[in-house]
Amino acid sequence: SQQGEEDPQALSIQEGENATMNCSYKTSINNLQWYRQNSGRGLVHLILIRSNEREKHSGRLRVTLDTSKKSSSLLITASRAADTASYFCATDVGGSYIPTFGRGTSLIVHP
Amino acid sequence: NAGVTQTPKFQVLKTGQSMTLQCAQDMNHNSMYWYRQDPGMGLRLIYYSASEGTTDKGEVPNGYNVSRLNKREFSLRLESAAPSQTSVYFCASSERGLGQPQHFGDGTRLSIL
């Protein structure tokens, strides 16, 4: 069963625009991670945010976490065609170190 | 630096055949995992190995077996393949502990006719 659910399921934007995708989860967490998956490849870890953090940045990525709403968002600024991929959030559940993945957001960036 | 290597990349089987998917990592990670990815379902954990010598069931273990051969290698076996096992299979590894990022291989695309 999915702990985290990404929204929207699909997102199509133009190069240079910002892309925002959201993740909602059901139970308290220690950490939330975001991963990217390019077509035909494995997942690649992007960023981790801990439950006591509210915002983290990594290059053009900005992740926020609102534990009161049990939600996180991933913002990609000034998107590029190379950002076209699926993005997954992953949360730990019940203290388990094994993350549970959502179904993902498919992002298409048109050049 | 290969990371996580999966073999084969593609495989077609007939119902009832058996096969083993191989996975090896060169990052000296303690924990290894097998997932399946189906359209609209995200990633589902089949089995994992917290450390060498241990294996545990995940969310969807039925029809599969695993072997943690050594610290580097973790194999997944389908004893009698069924069409419902048509999927993309991913192996991953990580250090053990909360918040450790997982490192994924590029998957095995398995079709069962």
Short mmCIF file of C-alpha atoms in Angstrom, two decimals:
data_model
loop_
_atom_site.label_atom_id
_atom_site.label_comp_id
_atom_site.label_asym_id
_atom_site.label_seq_id
_atom_site.Cartn_x
_atom_site.Cartn_y
_atom_site.Cartn_z
CA SER A 1 0.00 0.00 0.00
CA GLN A 2 1.20 3.50 -0.80
CA GLN A 3 2.14 5.75 2.08
CA GLY A 4 2.90 8.74 -0.11
CA GLU A 5 0.80 9.91 -3.02
CA GLU A 6 2.10 12.38 -5.58
CA ASP A 7 -0.03 15.02 -7.23
CA PRO A 8 -0.52 15.70 -10.08
CA GLN A 9 -0.08 12.37 -11.81
CA ALA A 10 1.16 14.17 -14.91
CA LEU A 11 2.50 17.65 -15.55
CA SER A 12 3.39 19.25 -18.88
CA ILE A 13 5.21 22.58 -19.00
CA GLN A 14 7.42 24.70 -21.23
CA GLU A 15 11.16 25.00 -20.75
CA GLY A 16 11.98 27.84 -18.38
CA GLU A 17 8.80 27.47 -16.35
CA ASN A 18 8.73 26.22 -12.79
CA ALA A 19 7.38 22.76 -11.99
CA THR A 20 5.72 21.97 -8.68
CA MET A 21 4.68 18.53 -7.57
CA ASN A 22 3.23 17.50 -4.27
CA CYS A 23 3.33 14.48 -2.01
CA SER A 24 0.81 13.68 0.71
CA TYR A 25 1.28 10.92 3.24
CA LYS A 26 -0.82 9.28 5.90
CA THR A 27 1.24 8.59 9.01
CA SER A 28 4.01 10.40 10.86
CA ILE A 29 7.42 10.16 9.31
CA ASN A 30 11.06 10.67 10.22
CA ASN A 31 12.25 11.50 6.72
CA LEU A 32 10.90 12.16 3.26
CA GLN A 33 12.94 11.65 0.13
CA TRP A 34 12.44 12.63 -3.48
CA TYR A 35 13.70 10.54 -6.39
CA ARG A 36 13.81 11.03 -10.16
CA GLN A 37 13.41 8.30 -12.77
CA ASN A 38 14.34 8.88 -16.38
CA SER A 39 12.65 6.69 -18.96
CA GLY A 40 14.11 3.20 -18.98
CA ARG A 41 16.40 3.86 -16.01
CA GLY A 42 16.44 3.27 -12.28
CA LEU A 43 15.51 5.82 -9.65
CA VAL A 44 18.04 8.42 -8.63
CA HIS A 45 17.98 10.04 -5.20
CA LEU A 46 17.51 13.82 -5.33
CA ILE A 47 17.05 15.15 -1.82
CA LEU A 48 16.08 14.15 1.71
CA ILE A 49 14.22 16.32 4.19
CA ARG A 50 13.91 15.36 7.83
CA SER A 51 10.76 15.77 9.87
CA ASN A 52 12.26 18.64 11.86
CA GLU A 53 13.13 20.58 8.69
CA ARG A 54 10.74 22.79 6.76
CA GLU A 55 12.70 23.57 3.61
CA LYS A 56 15.77 22.37 1.76
CA HIS A 57 17.48 23.47 -1.41
CA SER A 58 19.72 21.68 -3.85
CA GLY A 59 20.60 23.58 -7.00
CA ARG A 60 17.33 24.26 -8.83
CA LEU A 61 15.39 22.02 -6.46
CA ARG A 62 13.45 23.29 -3.49
CA VAL A 63 11.66 20.90 -1.16
CA THR A 64 9.26 21.89 1.58
CA LEU A 65 7.72 19.78 4.30
CA ASP A 66 4.59 20.55 6.30
CA THR A 67 4.20 17.87 8.93
CA SER A 68 0.94 19.35 10.21
CA LYS A 69 -0.61 18.78 6.78
CA LYS A 70 1.39 15.63 6.12
CA SER A 71 2.55 16.95 2.80
CA SER A 72 5.67 17.89 0.89
CA SER A 73 6.31 19.74 -2.32
CA LEU A 74 9.13 19.59 -4.84
CA LEU A 75 9.76 22.72 -6.89
CA ILE A 76 12.02 22.64 -9.92
CA THR A 77 12.85 26.16 -10.99
CA ALA A 78 13.68 27.22 -14.57
CA SER A 79 12.96 23.75 -15.88
CA ARG A 80 14.88 22.21 -18.75
CA ALA A 81 13.99 19.53 -21.26
CA ALA A 82 16.45 17.28 -19.41
CA ASP A 83 14.19 17.47 -16.33
CA THR A 84 11.63 15.35 -18.19
CA ALA A 85 11.23 12.32 -15.92
CA SER A 86 9.01 10.77 -13.29
CA TYR A 87 9.39 12.03 -9.74
CA PHE A 88 8.65 9.95 -6.68
CA CYS A 89 8.39 10.74 -3.02
CA ALA A 90 9.39 8.11 -0.50
CA THR A 91 8.58 8.09 3.20
CA ASP A 92 9.58 5.89 6.08
CA VAL A 93 6.68 4.34 7.94
CA GLY A 94 6.50 3.31 11.58
CA GLY A 95 10.19 3.77 12.19
CA SER A 96 11.19 1.39 9.40
CA TYR A 97 14.31 2.46 7.55
CA ILE A 98 12.84 1.11 4.32
CA PRO A 99 11.13 3.88 2.36
CA THR A 100 7.69 3.43 0.83
CA PHE A 101 7.32 4.96 -2.62
CA GLY A 102 4.36 6.78 -4.12
CA ARG A 103 3.08 6.26 -7.66
CA GLY A 104 4.97 9.25 -9.02
CA THR A 105 4.42 12.40 -11.05
CA SER A 106 5.30 12.26 -14.73
CA LEU A 107 6.86 15.58 -15.79
CA ILE A 108 7.28 16.57 -19.42
CA VAL A 109 9.25 19.72 -20.19
CA HIS A 110 8.79 20.92 -23.76
CA PRO A 111 11.78 22.67 -25.36
CA ASN B 1 32.22 2.97 -10.44
CA ALA B 2 29.32 0.73 -11.54
CA GLY B 3 27.00 1.18 -8.52
CA VAL B 4 24.21 -1.38 -8.79
CA THR B 5 24.34 -3.80 -11.72
CA GLN B 6 21.39 -5.94 -12.76
CA THR B 7 21.38 -8.80 -15.24
CA PRO B 8 19.76 -9.53 -17.56
CA LYS B 9 18.29 -6.26 -18.85
CA PHE B 10 15.48 -7.99 -20.75
CA GLN B 11 13.96 -11.44 -20.58
CA VAL B 12 10.97 -13.22 -22.08
CA LEU B 13 9.72 -16.36 -20.38
CA LYS B 14 6.92 -18.82 -20.90
CA THR B 15 4.45 -19.49 -18.11
CA GLY B 16 5.88 -22.07 -15.72
CA GLN B 17 9.53 -21.42 -16.54
CA SER B 18 11.95 -20.43 -13.84
CA MET B 19 14.71 -17.85 -13.81
CA THR B 20 16.99 -15.90 -11.50
CA LEU B 21 17.55 -12.17 -11.67
CA GLN B 22 21.01 -11.14 -10.57
CA CYS B 23 22.02 -8.00 -8.70
CA ALA B 24 25.42 -6.84 -7.51
CA GLN B 25 26.54 -3.63 -5.82
CA ASP B 26 30.05 -2.28 -5.36
CA MET B 27 29.34 0.37 -2.71
CA ASN B 28 29.83 -1.91 0.30
CA HIS B 29 26.23 -1.34 1.37
CA ASN B 30 24.70 -3.49 4.06
CA SER B 31 21.12 -3.46 2.81
CA MET B 32 19.72 -4.60 -0.51
CA TYR B 33 16.20 -4.64 -1.95
CA TRP B 34 14.11 -6.01 -4.78
CA TYR B 35 11.17 -4.00 -6.13
CA ARG B 36 8.74 -4.45 -8.96
CA GLN B 37 7.33 -1.50 -10.87
CA ASP B 38 4.03 -1.78 -12.69
CA PRO B 39 2.16 1.00 -14.53
CA GLY B 40 0.09 3.05 -12.12
CA MET B 41 1.33 1.09 -9.09
CA GLY B 42 4.64 2.73 -8.32
CA LEU B 43 7.35 0.64 -6.73
CA ARG B 44 6.41 -2.29 -4.53
CA LEU B 45 8.90 -4.04 -2.28
CA ILE B 46 9.22 -7.78 -2.91
CA TYR B 47 12.02 -8.78 -0.53
CA TYR B 48 14.86 -7.08 1.24
CA SER B 49 18.05 -8.01 3.01
CA ALA B 50 19.00 -5.79 5.92
CA SER B 51 22.47 -7.27 6.08
CA GLU B 52 24.44 -10.22 4.80
CA GLY B 53 22.81 -13.44 5.94
CA THR B 54 19.32 -12.06 6.48
CA THR B 55 16.30 -11.72 4.19
CA ASP B 56 12.75 -10.58 4.86
CA LYS B 57 9.49 -10.38 2.97
CA GLY B 58 8.20 -7.10 1.66
CA GLU B 59 4.78 -6.10 0.42
CA VAL B 60 4.45 -8.60 -2.48
CA PRO B 61 6.66 -11.68 -1.84
CA ASN B 62 4.39 -14.41 -3.20
CA GLY B 63 5.89 -16.31 -6.13
CA TYR B 64 9.44 -15.15 -5.42
CA ASN B 65 12.47 -16.29 -3.47
CA VAL B 66 15.71 -14.46 -2.75
CA SER B 67 19.28 -15.28 -1.82
CA ARG B 68 21.80 -12.92 -0.28
CA LEU B 69 24.83 -14.66 -1.65
CA ASN B 70 27.35 -12.34 0.01
CA LYS B 71 27.53 -8.66 0.87
CA ARG B 72 27.67 -7.68 -2.80
CA GLU B 73 25.06 -9.92 -4.38
CA PHE B 74 21.31 -10.35 -3.93
CA SER B 75 19.39 -12.53 -6.37
CA LEU B 76 15.66 -12.88 -7.04
CA ARG B 77 14.23 -16.17 -8.26
CA LEU B 78 10.93 -16.91 -9.95
CA GLU B 79 10.33 -20.64 -9.52
CA SER B 80 7.29 -20.94 -11.80
CA ALA B 81 6.68 -17.74 -13.73
CA ALA B 82 3.14 -16.46 -14.17
CA PRO B 83 1.85 -13.70 -16.52
CA SER B 84 1.05 -11.59 -13.43
CA GLN B 85 4.79 -11.38 -12.80
CA THR B 86 5.35 -9.46 -16.01
CA SER B 87 6.94 -6.27 -14.72
CA VAL B 88 10.10 -4.24 -14.44
CA TYR B 89 12.24 -5.42 -11.55
CA PHE B 90 14.62 -3.10 -9.75
CA CYS B 91 17.36 -3.91 -7.31
CA ALA B 92 18.57 -1.26 -4.88
CA SER B 93 21.10 -0.97 -2.12
CA SER B 94 21.70 1.38 0.79
CA GLU B 95 23.42 1.77 4.07
CA ARG B 96 21.18 0.57 6.85
CA GLY B 97 19.46 3.26 8.86
CA LEU B 98 16.75 5.87 8.72
CA GLY B 99 16.98 8.29 5.85
CA GLN B 100 19.69 6.49 3.93
CA PRO B 101 19.25 7.05 0.18
CA GLN B 102 18.72 4.03 -1.99
CA HIS B 103 20.84 3.42 -5.09
CA PHE B 104 19.05 1.67 -7.93
CA GLY B 105 20.08 -0.47 -10.84
CA ASP B 106 18.56 0.14 -14.27
CA GLY B 107 16.11 -2.72 -13.99
CA THR B 108 15.23 -6.00 -15.64
CA ARG B 109 12.26 -5.93 -18.00
CA LEU B 110 10.56 -9.28 -17.71
CA SER B 111 7.71 -10.51 -19.91
CA ILE B 112 5.93 -13.76 -19.22
CA LEU B 113 3.81 -15.21 -21.97
#
